[in-house]
Amino acid sequence: MGALMGLDSLLSIHGGKGKFVNGLGGAPGVKALVLGGGTVGRACVSVLHALGAWVTVMDINIGTLRDISQQFNEEINTQISNRYNLKKLLPEIDVVYNCVRWPKNATEYMIDREMVRSMEKGSVIVDISNNVGAIETFHETTHDDPRYIEEGVVHYCVSNIPGAIAQSTSIAYAASVLPHFRSILNNGVAEACARDGFLRRSLTTYQGYLTHEETSAIQNRPWIRPEDILGIADRELDPAPRTTNTRSENFIQL
């Protein structure tokens, strides 16, 4: 949905440069840059590619870029994500989609104000991840007033983009969490979390204790690892990668 909102924001009636996604007669199509090749980034690429946009994906993982190239039959461009490549590419990009989970403790922006200023007037930035600190000109918006223009660039920074397609979102969300409910009902919370690392990682509170590291770091609250409060720390557990680089040593001692 973020992909479509970006294309909508390119329309002249919203302050965009007025380009059609796959071109029109002799007019060129849209050049889109997707930052991040995870679940959100790939979904964004899928929509843009299907509509005929000229798509480039940036990620810090070369393996991810190779997978995405194969997934889309080598019909999109890929680049390693770094400041040099971003600065070089942004002036020719029509719409940027941020699909990166930017670390909360990062000391610099992924896209700073100078880089935004280098883009053509009427270009668009869509911050799907909605992370403070990734883009210097970012501030959160709502569906009531979704866009603002800064440095001549249209920004779409709605924090609840799926709210615009509430029916589809609700059905898809229910379908995705149903297996977790079944596992908890059949196995109990501790066993379900032992069997599924992503479910364990998503545990936010348990028996009155904060069990989410990132929340602990952001709010400066003490936390306890889910493995410890669930009593499964000594077991062989289903693994799951960390969501961000945010760390907290503010542990609760039982």
Coordinates of N, CA and C in Angstrom, one line a residue:
M1 N 0.8 -1.2 0.0 CA 0.0 0.0 0.0 C 0.9 1.2 0.0
G2 N 2.0 1.2 0.7 CA 2.9 2.3 0.7 C 3.4 2.6 -0.7
A3 N 3.6 1.6 -1.5 CA 4.0 1.8 -2.9 C 3.0 2.6 -3.7
L4 N 1.7 2.3 -3.5 CA 0.7 3.0 -4.2 C 0.6 4.5 -3.7
M5 N 0.8 4.6 -2.4 CA 0.7 6.0 -1.8 C 1.8 6.9 -2.4
G6 N 3.0 6.3 -2.6 CA 4.1 7.0 -3.2 C 3.8 7.5 -4.6
L7 N 3.2 6.6 -5.4 CA 2.8 6.9 -6.8 C 1.7 8.0 -6.8
D8 N 0.8 7.9 -5.9 CA -0.3 8.9 -5.8 C 0.3 10.2 -5.4
S9 N 1.3 10.2 -4.5 CA 1.9 11.5 -4.1 C 2.7 12.2 -5.2
L10 N 3.1 11.4 -6.2 CA 3.8 12.0 -7.4 C 2.9 12.8 -8.3
L11 N 1.5 12.7 -8.1 CA 0.6 13.4 -8.9 C 0.7 14.9 -8.7
S12 N 0.5 15.7 -9.8 CA 0.6 17.1 -9.7 C -0.3 17.7 -8.7
I13 N -1.5 17.1 -8.5 CA -2.5 17.6 -7.5 C -2.1 17.5 -6.1
H14 N -1.0 16.8 -5.8 CA -0.5 16.7 -4.5 C 0.9 17.4 -4.3
G15 N 1.3 18.1 -5.4 CA 2.6 18.8 -5.3 C 3.7 18.0 -5.9
G16 N 3.4 16.8 -6.4 CA 4.5 16.0 -7.1 C 4.8 16.5 -8.5
K17 N 5.8 15.9 -9.1 CA 6.3 16.3 -10.4 C 5.3 15.9 -11.5
G18 N 4.3 15.0 -11.2 CA 3.3 14.7 -12.2 C 3.8 13.6 -13.2
K19 N 4.3 12.5 -12.7 CA 4.8 11.4 -13.6 C 3.9 10.2 -13.5
F20 N 3.7 9.5 -14.6 CA 2.9 8.3 -14.6 C 3.8 7.1 -14.4
V21 N 3.4 6.1 -13.7 CA 4.3 5.0 -13.2 C 5.1 4.4 -14.3
N22 N 4.4 4.0 -15.4 CA 5.2 3.2 -16.5 C 5.4 4.0 -17.7
G23 N 5.2 5.3 -17.6 CA 5.4 6.2 -18.8 C 4.1 6.4 -19.6
L24 N 4.2 7.3 -20.5 CA 3.0 7.6 -21.3 C 3.4 8.1 -22.6
G25 N 3.2 7.3 -23.7 CA 3.7 7.7 -25.0 C 5.2 7.8 -25.0
G26 N 5.7 9.0 -25.3 CA 7.1 9.2 -25.3 C 7.7 9.7 -23.9
A27 N 6.8 9.8 -22.9 CA 7.2 10.3 -21.6 C 7.8 9.2 -20.8
P28 N 8.9 9.4 -20.1 CA 9.5 8.3 -19.3 C 8.7 7.9 -18.1
G29 N 8.9 6.7 -17.6 CA 8.2 6.2 -16.4 C 8.9 6.7 -15.1
V30 N 8.4 6.2 -14.0 CA 8.9 6.6 -12.7 C 10.1 5.8 -12.3
K31 N 11.1 6.5 -11.8 CA 12.3 5.8 -11.2 C 12.1 5.8 -9.7
A32 N 12.0 4.6 -9.2 CA 11.8 4.3 -7.8 C 13.0 3.7 -7.1
L33 N 13.2 4.2 -5.9 CA 14.3 3.6 -5.1 C 13.7 3.0 -3.8
V34 N 13.9 1.7 -3.6 CA 13.4 1.0 -2.4 C 14.6 0.7 -1.5
L35 N 14.6 1.3 -0.3 CA 15.7 1.1 0.7 C 15.3 0.0 1.6
G36 N 16.0 -1.1 1.6 CA 15.8 -2.3 2.4 C 15.1 -3.4 1.7
G37 N 15.7 -4.6 1.7 CA 15.2 -5.7 1.0 C 14.6 -6.8 1.8
G38 N 14.0 -6.4 2.9 CA 13.3 -7.3 3.8 C 11.9 -7.6 3.3
T39 N 11.0 -8.0 4.2 CA 9.7 -8.3 3.9 C 8.9 -7.1 3.3
V40 N 9.0 -6.0 3.9 CA 8.3 -4.8 3.5 C 8.9 -4.3 2.2
G41 N 10.2 -4.3 2.0 CA 10.9 -3.8 0.8 C 10.5 -4.7 -0.4
R42 N 10.5 -6.0 -0.2 CA 10.2 -6.9 -1.3 C 8.7 -6.7 -1.7
A43 N 7.8 -6.5 -0.8 CA 6.4 -6.3 -1.1 C 6.3 -5.0 -1.9
C44 N 7.0 -4.0 -1.5 CA 7.0 -2.7 -2.2 C 7.5 -2.9 -3.6
V45 N 8.6 -3.6 -3.8 CA 9.2 -3.8 -5.1 C 8.2 -4.6 -6.0
S46 N 7.5 -5.6 -5.4 CA 6.5 -6.4 -6.1 C 5.4 -5.5 -6.8
V47 N 4.9 -4.6 -6.1 CA 3.9 -3.7 -6.6 C 4.4 -2.8 -7.7
L48 N 5.6 -2.2 -7.4 CA 6.2 -1.2 -8.4 C 6.6 -1.9 -9.7
H49 N 7.2 -3.1 -9.5 CA 7.6 -3.9 -10.7 C 6.4 -4.3 -11.5
A50 N 5.3 -4.7 -10.9 CA 4.1 -5.2 -11.6 C 3.5 -4.0 -12.4
L51 N 3.7 -2.8 -11.9 CA 3.1 -1.6 -12.5 C 4.0 -1.0 -13.6
G52 N 5.2 -1.5 -13.7 CA 6.1 -1.1 -14.7 C 7.1 0.1 -14.4
A53 N 7.3 0.3 -13.1 CA 8.2 1.3 -12.7 C 9.6 0.8 -12.9
W54 N 10.6 1.8 -13.0 CA 12.0 1.5 -13.1 C 12.5 1.4 -11.6
V55 N 12.8 0.2 -11.1 CA 13.1 0.1 -9.7 C 14.5 -0.3 -9.4
T56 N 15.0 0.4 -8.3 CA 16.3 0.1 -7.8 C 16.1 -0.3 -6.3
V57 N 16.8 -1.3 -5.9 CA 16.7 -1.7 -4.5 C 18.1 -1.6 -3.9
M58 N 18.2 -1.0 -2.7 CA 19.4 -0.9 -1.9 C 19.3 -1.7 -0.6
D59 N 20.4 -2.4 -0.3 CA 20.5 -3.1 1.0 C 21.9 -3.3 1.3
I60 N 22.2 -3.5 2.6 CA 23.6 -3.7 3.0 C 24.1 -5.1 2.9
N61 N 23.2 -6.0 2.5 CA 23.5 -7.5 2.4 C 23.5 -7.9 0.9
I62 N 24.6 -8.3 0.4 CA 24.8 -8.7 -1.0 C 23.9 -9.9 -1.3
G63 N 23.8 -10.8 -0.3 CA 23.0 -12.0 -0.5 C 21.5 -11.7 -0.7
T64 N 21.1 -10.7 0.1 CA 19.7 -10.3 -0.1 C 19.4 -9.7 -1.5
L65 N 20.4 -8.9 -1.9 CA 20.3 -8.3 -3.3 C 20.2 -9.3 -4.4
R66 N 21.1 -10.4 -4.2 CA 21.1 -11.5 -5.2 C 19.7 -12.2 -5.2
D67 N 19.2 -12.5 -4.0 CA 17.9 -13.1 -3.9 C 16.8 -12.3 -4.6
I68 N 16.8 -11.0 -4.4 CA 15.8 -10.1 -5.0 C 15.9 -10.1 -6.5
S69 N 17.1 -10.0 -7.0 CA 17.4 -10.0 -8.4 C 16.8 -11.3 -9.1
Q70 N 17.0 -12.4 -8.4 CA 16.5 -13.7 -8.9 C 15.0 -13.7 -8.8
Q71 N 14.4 -13.2 -7.7 CA 13.0 -13.2 -7.5 C 12.3 -12.5 -8.6
F72 N 12.9 -11.4 -9.1 CA 12.3 -10.6 -10.1 C 12.9 -10.7 -11.5
N73 N 13.5 -11.9 -11.7 CA 14.1 -12.3 -13.0 C 15.1 -11.3 -13.6
E74 N 15.9 -10.7 -12.7 CA 16.9 -9.8 -13.1 C 16.4 -8.5 -13.8
E75 N 15.1 -8.2 -13.5 CA 14.5 -7.0 -14.2 C 14.5 -5.8 -13.3
I76 N 15.1 -5.8 -12.2 CA 15.3 -4.6 -11.3 C 16.8 -4.4 -11.1
N77 N 17.1 -3.2 -10.7 CA 18.5 -2.8 -10.4 C 18.7 -3.0 -8.9
T78 N 19.9 -3.4 -8.5 CA 20.3 -3.5 -7.1 C 21.6 -2.8 -6.9
Q79 N 21.8 -2.2 -5.7 CA 23.0 -1.6 -5.3 C 23.2 -1.8 -3.8
I80 N 24.5 -1.8 -3.4 CA 24.8 -1.8 -2.0 C 24.4 -0.5 -1.4
S81 N 23.8 -0.5 -0.2 CA 23.3 0.7 0.4 C 24.5 1.3 1.3
N82 N 24.9 2.5 0.8 CA 25.9 3.3 1.6 C 25.7 4.7 1.2
R83 N 26.3 5.6 2.0 CA 26.1 7.1 1.8 C 26.5 7.5 0.4
Y84 N 27.6 7.0 -0.1 CA 28.1 7.4 -1.4 C 27.1 7.0 -2.5
N85 N 26.6 5.8 -2.5 CA 25.7 5.4 -3.6 C 24.4 6.2 -3.4
L86 N 23.9 6.4 -2.2 CA 22.7 7.2 -2.0 C 22.8 8.6 -2.6
K87 N 23.9 9.3 -2.2 CA 24.1 10.7 -2.7 C 24.2 10.7 -4.3
K88 N 24.8 9.7 -4.8 CA 24.9 9.7 -6.3 C 23.6 9.4 -7.0
L89 N 22.7 8.6 -6.4 CA 21.5 8.2 -7.1 C 20.3 9.1 -6.8
L90 N 20.2 9.7 -5.6 CA 19.0 10.4 -5.3 C 18.6 11.5 -6.3
P91 N 19.5 12.3 -6.8 CA 19.1 13.4 -7.7 C 18.3 12.9 -8.9
E92 N 18.4 11.6 -9.3 CA 17.7 11.2 -10.5 C 16.5 10.3 -10.1
I93 N 16.2 10.2 -8.8 CA 15.1 9.3 -8.4 C 13.8 10.1 -8.2
D94 N 12.7 9.6 -8.7 CA 11.4 10.2 -8.5 C 10.7 10.0 -7.2
V95 N 10.8 8.7 -6.7 CA 10.2 8.4 -5.4 C 11.1 7.4 -4.6
V96 N 11.3 7.8 -3.3 CA 12.1 6.9 -2.4 C 11.2 6.3 -1.4
Y97 N 11.3 5.0 -1.2 CA 10.6 4.2 -0.2 C 11.6 3.7 0.9
N98 N 11.4 4.2 2.1 CA 12.2 3.8 3.2 C 11.6 2.5 3.8
C99 N 12.2 1.4 3.7 CA 11.7 0.1 4.3 C 12.7 -0.4 5.3
V100 N 13.6 0.4 5.8 CA 14.6 0.0 6.7 C 14.2 0.3 8.1
R101 N 14.5 -0.7 9.0 CA 14.3 -0.5 10.4 C 15.6 0.2 10.9
W102 N 15.5 1.5 11.0 CA 16.7 2.2 11.4 C 17.0 2.1 12.9
P103 N 18.2 1.8 13.3 CA 18.5 1.6 14.8 C 18.1 2.9 15.6
K104 N 17.5 2.7 16.7 CA 17.0 3.8 17.5 C 18.2 4.6 18.1
N105 N 19.4 3.9 18.2 CA 20.5 4.6 18.8 C 21.5 5.1 17.8
A106 N 21.1 5.2 16.5 CA 22.0 5.7 15.5 C 22.3 7.1 15.7
T107 N 23.5 7.5 15.4 CA 24.0 8.9 15.6 C 23.9 9.7 14.3
E108 N 23.6 9.1 13.2 CA 23.5 9.9 12.0 C 22.3 9.5 11.2
Y109 N 21.9 10.3 10.2 CA 20.7 10.0 9.4 C 21.1 9.2 8.2
M110 N 20.2 8.3 7.8 CA 20.5 7.6 6.5 C 20.4 8.6 5.3
I111 N 19.4 9.4 5.4 CA 19.2 10.5 4.4 C 19.1 11.8 5.1
D112 N 20.1 12.7 5.0 CA 20.1 13.9 5.7 C 19.5 15.0 4.8
R113 N 19.3 16.2 5.4 CA 18.6 17.3 4.7 C 19.3 17.7 3.4
E114 N 20.6 17.7 3.4 CA 21.3 18.0 2.1 C 21.0 17.0 1.0
M115 N 20.9 15.7 1.4 CA 20.6 14.7 0.4 C 19.1 14.9 -0.1
V116 N 18.2 15.3 0.7 CA 16.8 15.5 0.3 C 16.8 16.7 -0.6
R117 N 17.6 17.7 -0.3 CA 17.7 19.0 -1.1 C 18.2 18.7 -2.5
S118 N 19.0 17.6 -2.7 CA 19.6 17.3 -4.0 C 18.5 16.6 -4.9
M119 N 17.4 16.2 -4.4 CA 16.4 15.6 -5.2 C 15.6 16.7 -6.0
E120 N 15.1 16.3 -7.2 CA 14.3 17.2 -8.0 C 13.1 17.7 -7.3
K121 N 12.7 18.9 -7.5 CA 11.5 19.4 -6.9 C 10.3 18.6 -7.4
G122 N 9.4 18.3 -6.5 CA 8.3 17.4 -6.8 C 8.5 15.9 -6.7
S123 N 9.7 15.6 -6.3 CA 10.0 14.2 -6.0 C 9.3 13.8 -4.7
V124 N 9.3 12.5 -4.4 CA 8.6 12.0 -3.2 C 9.4 11.1 -2.3
I125 N 9.2 11.3 -1.0 CA 9.8 10.3 0.0 C 8.6 9.7 0.7
V126 N 8.6 8.4 0.7 CA 7.6 7.6 1.5 C 8.3 6.9 2.6
D127 N 8.1 7.2 3.8 CA 8.7 6.5 4.9 C 7.8 5.4 5.5
I128 N 7.8 4.2 4.8 CA 7.0 3.2 5.2 C 7.3 2.7 6.6
S129 N 8.6 2.6 6.9 CA 9.1 2.1 8.2 C 8.7 3.1 9.3
N130 N 8.6 4.4 9.0 CA 8.2 5.4 9.9 C 9.1 5.5 11.2
N131 N 10.4 5.4 10.9 CA 11.4 5.5 12.0 C 12.0 6.8 12.1
V132 N 11.9 7.4 13.3 CA 12.5 8.7 13.6 C 14.0 8.5 13.6
G133 N 14.7 9.3 12.8 CA 16.2 9.2 12.8 C 16.7 8.7 11.5
A134 N 15.9 8.1 10.7 CA 16.4 7.6 9.4 C 16.5 8.7 8.3
I135 N 15.5 9.6 8.3 CA 15.4 10.7 7.3 C 15.3 12.0 8.1
E136 N 16.2 12.9 7.9 CA 16.2 14.1 8.7 C 15.0 15.0 8.6
T137 N 14.3 15.0 7.4 CA 13.2 15.8 7.2 C 11.9 15.1 7.5
F138 N 11.9 14.0 8.2 CA 10.8 13.2 8.6 C 10.0 13.8 9.8
H139 N 8.7 13.8 9.7 CA 7.9 13.9 10.9 C 6.6 13.1 10.6
E140 N 6.0 12.5 11.6 CA 4.9 11.6 11.4 C 3.6 12.3 11.0
T141 N 2.9 11.7 10.1 CA 1.6 12.3 9.6 C 0.5 11.2 9.8
T142 N -0.8 11.7 9.5 CA -1.9 10.8 9.6 C -2.7 10.8 8.3
H143 N -3.6 9.9 8.1 CA -4.4 9.8 6.9 C -5.3 11.1 6.7
D144 N -5.5 11.9 7.8 CA -6.3 13.1 7.7 C -5.5 14.2 7.0
D145 N -4.2 14.2 7.2 CA -3.3 15.1 6.5 C -1.9 14.4 6.2
P146 N -1.9 13.6 5.2 CA -0.8 12.6 5.0 C 0.5 13.2 4.5
R147 N 0.4 14.4 3.8 CA 1.6 14.8 3.1 C 2.0 16.2 3.5
Y148 N 3.3 16.5 3.4 CA 3.8 17.8 3.6 C 5.0 17.9 2.6
I149 N 5.4 19.2 2.3 CA 6.5 19.4 1.4 C 7.6 20.1 2.1
E150 N 8.8 19.6 2.1 CA 10.0 20.1 2.7 C 11.1 20.0 1.7
E151 N 11.9 21.1 1.6 CA 13.0 21.2 0.6 C 12.5 20.8 -0.8
G152 N 11.3 21.2 -1.1 CA 10.7 21.0 -2.4 C 10.3 19.5 -2.7
V153 N 10.4 18.6 -1.7 CA 10.1 17.2 -1.9 C 8.9 16.9 -1.1
V154 N 7.9 16.1 -1.7 CA 6.7 15.7 -1.1 C 7.0 14.5 -0.1
H155 N 6.6 14.6 1.1 CA 6.9 13.6 2.1 C 5.5 12.9 2.5
Y156 N 5.5 11.6 2.4 CA 4.3 10.9 2.9 C 4.8 10.0 4.0
C157 N 4.4 10.3 5.3 CA 4.9 9.7 6.5 C 3.8 9.2 7.4
V158 N 2.8 8.6 6.9 CA 1.7 8.1 7.7 C 2.1 6.8 8.4
S159 N 1.9 6.8 9.7 CA 2.3 5.7 10.6 C 1.5 4.5 10.4
N160 N 0.2 4.6 10.0 CA -0.7 3.5 9.9 C -1.2 3.4 8.5
I161 N -0.3 3.2 7.5 CA -0.7 3.0 6.1 C -1.7 1.9 5.9
P162 N -1.6 0.7 6.5 CA -2.6 -0.3 6.3 C -4.0 0.1 6.7
G163 N -4.2 1.1 7.5 CA -5.5 1.5 7.9 C -6.4 2.0 6.8
A164 N -5.7 2.3 5.6 CA -6.5 2.7 4.5 C -7.1 1.5 3.8
I165 N -6.7 0.3 4.1 CA -7.2 -0.9 3.5 C -7.6 -1.8 4.7
A166 N -8.4 -1.3 5.6 CA -8.7 -2.0 6.9 C -9.2 -3.4 6.7
Q167 N -10.1 -3.6 5.8 CA -10.7 -4.9 5.6 C -9.6 -6.0 5.2
S168 N -8.9 -5.7 4.2 CA -7.8 -6.6 3.8 C -6.8 -6.8 4.8
T169 N -6.4 -5.7 5.5 CA -5.4 -5.8 6.5 C -5.8 -6.7 7.7
S170 N -7.1 -6.5 8.1 CA -7.6 -7.3 9.2 C -7.6 -8.8 8.9
I171 N -8.1 -9.1 7.7 CA -8.1 -10.5 7.3 C -6.7 -11.1 7.3
A172 N -5.8 -10.4 6.6 CA -4.4 -10.9 6.5 C -3.8 -11.0 7.8
Y173 N -4.0 -10.1 8.7 CA -3.4 -10.1 10.0 C -3.9 -11.3 10.9
A174 N -5.2 -11.5 10.8 CA -5.8 -12.6 11.5 C -5.3 -13.9 11.0
A175 N -5.1 -14.0 9.7 CA -4.6 -15.3 9.1 C -3.2 -15.5 9.6
S176 N -2.4 -14.5 9.7 CA -1.0 -14.6 10.1 C -0.8 -15.0 11.6
V177 N -1.7 -14.5 12.5 CA -1.5 -14.8 13.9 C -2.2 -16.0 14.4
L178 N -3.1 -16.6 13.5 CA -3.9 -17.7 13.9 C -3.0 -18.9 14.3
P179 N -1.9 -19.2 13.6 CA -1.0 -20.3 14.0 C -0.4 -20.1 15.4
H180 N -0.1 -18.9 15.7 CA 0.4 -18.6 17.0 C -0.6 -18.9 18.1
F181 N -1.8 -18.5 17.9 CA -2.9 -18.8 18.9 C -3.1 -20.3 19.1
R182 N -3.0 -21.0 18.0 CA -3.2 -22.4 18.1 C -2.0 -23.1 18.9
S183 N -0.8 -22.6 18.6 CA 0.3 -23.1 19.3 C 0.3 -22.8 20.8
I184 N -0.1 -21.6 21.2 CA -0.3 -21.2 22.6 C -1.3 -22.1 23.3
L185 N -2.5 -22.3 22.6 CA -3.6 -23.0 23.2 C -3.2 -24.5 23.4
N186 N -2.5 -25.1 22.4 CA -2.1 -26.5 22.4 C -0.9 -26.8 23.3
N187 N 0.0 -25.8 23.4 CA 1.3 -26.1 24.0 C 1.6 -25.2 25.2
G188 N 0.8 -24.2 25.4 CA 1.2 -23.2 26.5 C 2.1 -22.2 26.0
V189 N 2.2 -21.1 26.7 CA 3.0 -19.9 26.3 C 4.5 -20.3 26.2
A190 N 5.0 -20.9 27.3 CA 6.4 -21.2 27.3 C 6.9 -22.2 26.2
E191 N 6.1 -23.2 26.0 CA 6.5 -24.2 24.9 C 6.3 -23.6 23.5
A192 N 5.3 -22.8 23.3 CA 5.1 -22.1 22.1 C 6.2 -21.2 21.7
C193 N 6.7 -20.4 22.8 CA 7.8 -19.5 22.6 C 9.1 -20.3 22.3
A194 N 9.3 -21.4 22.9 CA 10.5 -22.3 22.7 C 10.5 -22.8 21.3
R195 N 9.3 -23.1 20.7 CA 9.3 -23.7 19.4 C 9.3 -22.6 18.3
D196 N 9.1 -21.4 18.6 CA 9.0 -20.3 17.6 C 9.8 -19.1 18.1
G197 N 11.0 -18.9 17.5 CA 11.8 -17.8 18.0 C 11.2 -16.4 17.7
F198 N 10.5 -16.3 16.7 CA 9.8 -15.0 16.3 C 8.7 -14.7 17.3
L199 N 8.0 -15.7 17.7 CA 6.9 -15.5 18.8 C 7.6 -15.1 20.1
R200 N 8.7 -15.7 20.4 CA 9.4 -15.4 21.7 C 10.0 -14.0 21.6
R201 N 10.5 -13.6 20.5 CA 11.1 -12.3 20.4 C 10.0 -11.2 20.5
S202 N 8.8 -11.5 20.0 CA 7.7 -10.5 20.0 C 7.1 -10.4 21.4
L203 N 7.4 -11.2 22.3 CA 6.8 -11.1 23.7 C 7.2 -9.8 24.3
T204 N 6.2 -9.0 24.7 CA 6.5 -7.6 25.2 C 6.4 -7.6 26.7
T205 N 5.4 -8.2 27.3 CA 5.3 -8.3 28.8 C 4.9 -9.7 29.1
Y206 N 5.2 -10.1 30.4 CA 4.8 -11.4 30.8 C 4.8 -11.4 32.4
Q207 N 3.6 -11.7 33.0 CA 3.4 -11.7 34.4 C 3.9 -10.4 35.1
G208 N 3.6 -9.3 34.4 CA 3.9 -8.0 35.0 C 5.3 -7.5 34.7
Y209 N 6.1 -8.3 34.0 CA 7.5 -7.9 33.7 C 7.7 -7.5 32.2
L210 N 8.4 -6.5 32.0 CA 8.8 -6.1 30.6 C 9.8 -7.1 30.0
T211 N 9.5 -7.6 28.8 CA 10.3 -8.7 28.2 C 10.8 -8.3 26.9
H212 N 10.8 -7.0 26.5 CA 11.1 -6.5 25.2 C 12.3 -5.6 25.3
E213 N 13.5 -6.0 24.7 CA 14.7 -5.2 24.9 C 14.6 -3.8 24.3
E214 N 14.1 -3.7 23.1 CA 14.0 -2.4 22.4 C 13.2 -1.4 23.3
T215 N 12.1 -1.9 23.8 CA 11.2 -1.0 24.6 C 12.0 -0.6 25.9
S216 N 12.8 -1.5 26.4 CA 13.6 -1.2 27.6 C 14.5 0.0 27.3
A217 N 15.2 -0.1 26.1 CA 16.2 0.9 25.8 C 15.5 2.2 25.5
I218 N 14.4 2.2 24.8 CA 13.8 3.5 24.4 C 13.2 4.2 25.6
Q219 N 12.5 3.4 26.5 CA 11.8 4.0 27.7 C 12.7 4.0 29.0
N220 N 13.9 3.4 28.9 CA 14.7 3.3 30.0 C 14.1 2.6 31.2
R221 N 13.4 1.5 30.9 CA 12.8 0.6 31.9 C 13.6 -0.7 32.0
P222 N 13.6 -1.3 33.2 CA 14.3 -2.6 33.3 C 13.5 -3.7 32.6
W223 N 14.2 -4.7 32.1 CA 13.5 -5.8 31.4 C 14.2 -7.1 31.7
I224 N 13.5 -8.2 31.4 CA 14.0 -9.5 31.6 C 13.9 -10.3 30.3
R225 N 14.8 -11.1 29.9 CA 14.7 -11.8 28.7 C 13.5 -12.8 28.7
P226 N 12.8 -13.0 27.6 CA 11.7 -13.9 27.6 C 12.1 -15.3 28.1
E227 N 13.3 -15.7 27.6 CA 13.8 -17.1 28.0 C 13.9 -17.3 29.5
D228 N 14.3 -16.2 30.2 CA 14.4 -16.3 31.7 C 13.1 -16.4 32.4
I229 N 12.2 -15.4 32.0 CA 10.9 -15.4 32.7 C 10.0 -16.6 32.4
L230 N 10.3 -17.2 31.2 CA 9.5 -18.4 30.8 C 10.1 -19.7 31.3
G231 N 11.3 -19.6 31.9 CA 12.0 -20.8 32.4 C 12.5 -21.7 31.3
I232 N 12.9 -21.2 30.2 CA 13.3 -22.1 29.1 C 14.7 -21.8 28.6
A233 N 15.4 -21.0 29.4 CA 16.8 -20.6 29.0 C 17.8 -21.7 28.9
D234 N 17.5 -22.8 29.6 CA 18.5 -23.9 29.5 C 18.1 -24.9 28.4
R235 N 17.1 -24.6 27.6 CA 16.7 -25.5 26.5 C 17.3 -25.1 25.1
E236 N 17.3 -26.0 24.2 CA 17.6 -25.7 22.8 C 16.4 -25.0 22.2
L237 N 16.5 -23.8 21.8 CA 15.4 -23.0 21.4 C 15.4 -22.7 19.9
D238 N 14.3 -22.5 19.3 CA 14.2 -22.1 17.9 C 14.8 -20.7 17.8
P239 N 15.7 -20.5 16.9 CA 16.4 -19.2 16.9 C 15.6 -18.1 16.1
A240 N 15.9 -16.9 16.3 CA 15.3 -15.8 15.6 C 16.3 -14.6 15.6
P241 N 16.5 -14.0 14.5 CA 17.5 -12.8 14.5 C 16.9 -11.6 15.2
R242 N 17.8 -10.8 15.7 CA 17.4 -9.5 16.4 C 16.7 -8.6 15.4
T243 N 15.8 -7.8 15.8 CA 15.1 -6.9 14.9 C 15.9 -5.7 14.6
T244 N 16.6 -5.1 15.6 CA 17.5 -4.0 15.4 C 18.7 -4.1 16.3
N245 N 19.6 -3.1 16.1 CA 20.8 -3.1 16.9 C 20.7 -2.5 18.3
T246 N 19.4 -2.1 18.6 CA 19.2 -1.4 19.9 C 19.4 -2.4 21.0
R247 N 20.2 -2.0 22.0 CA 20.5 -2.9 23.1 C 20.2 -2.3 24.5
S248 N 19.9 -3.1 25.5 CA 19.7 -2.7 26.8 C 20.3 -3.6 27.8
E249 N 21.1 -3.1 28.7 CA 21.7 -3.9 29.8 C 21.0 -3.7 31.1
N250 N 19.8 -3.0 31.0 CA 19.0 -2.7 32.2 C 18.2 -3.9 32.6
F251 N 18.8 -4.9 33.1 CA 18.1 -6.2 33.4 C 17.4 -6.2 34.8
I252 N 16.3 -7.0 34.8 CA 15.6 -7.3 36.0 C 16.2 -8.5 36.6
Q253 N 16.6 -8.5 37.9 CA 17.1 -9.6 38.6 C 16.0 -10.2 39.4
L254 N 15.6 -11.5 39.1 CA 14.5 -12.2 39.9 C 15.1 -12.6 41.2

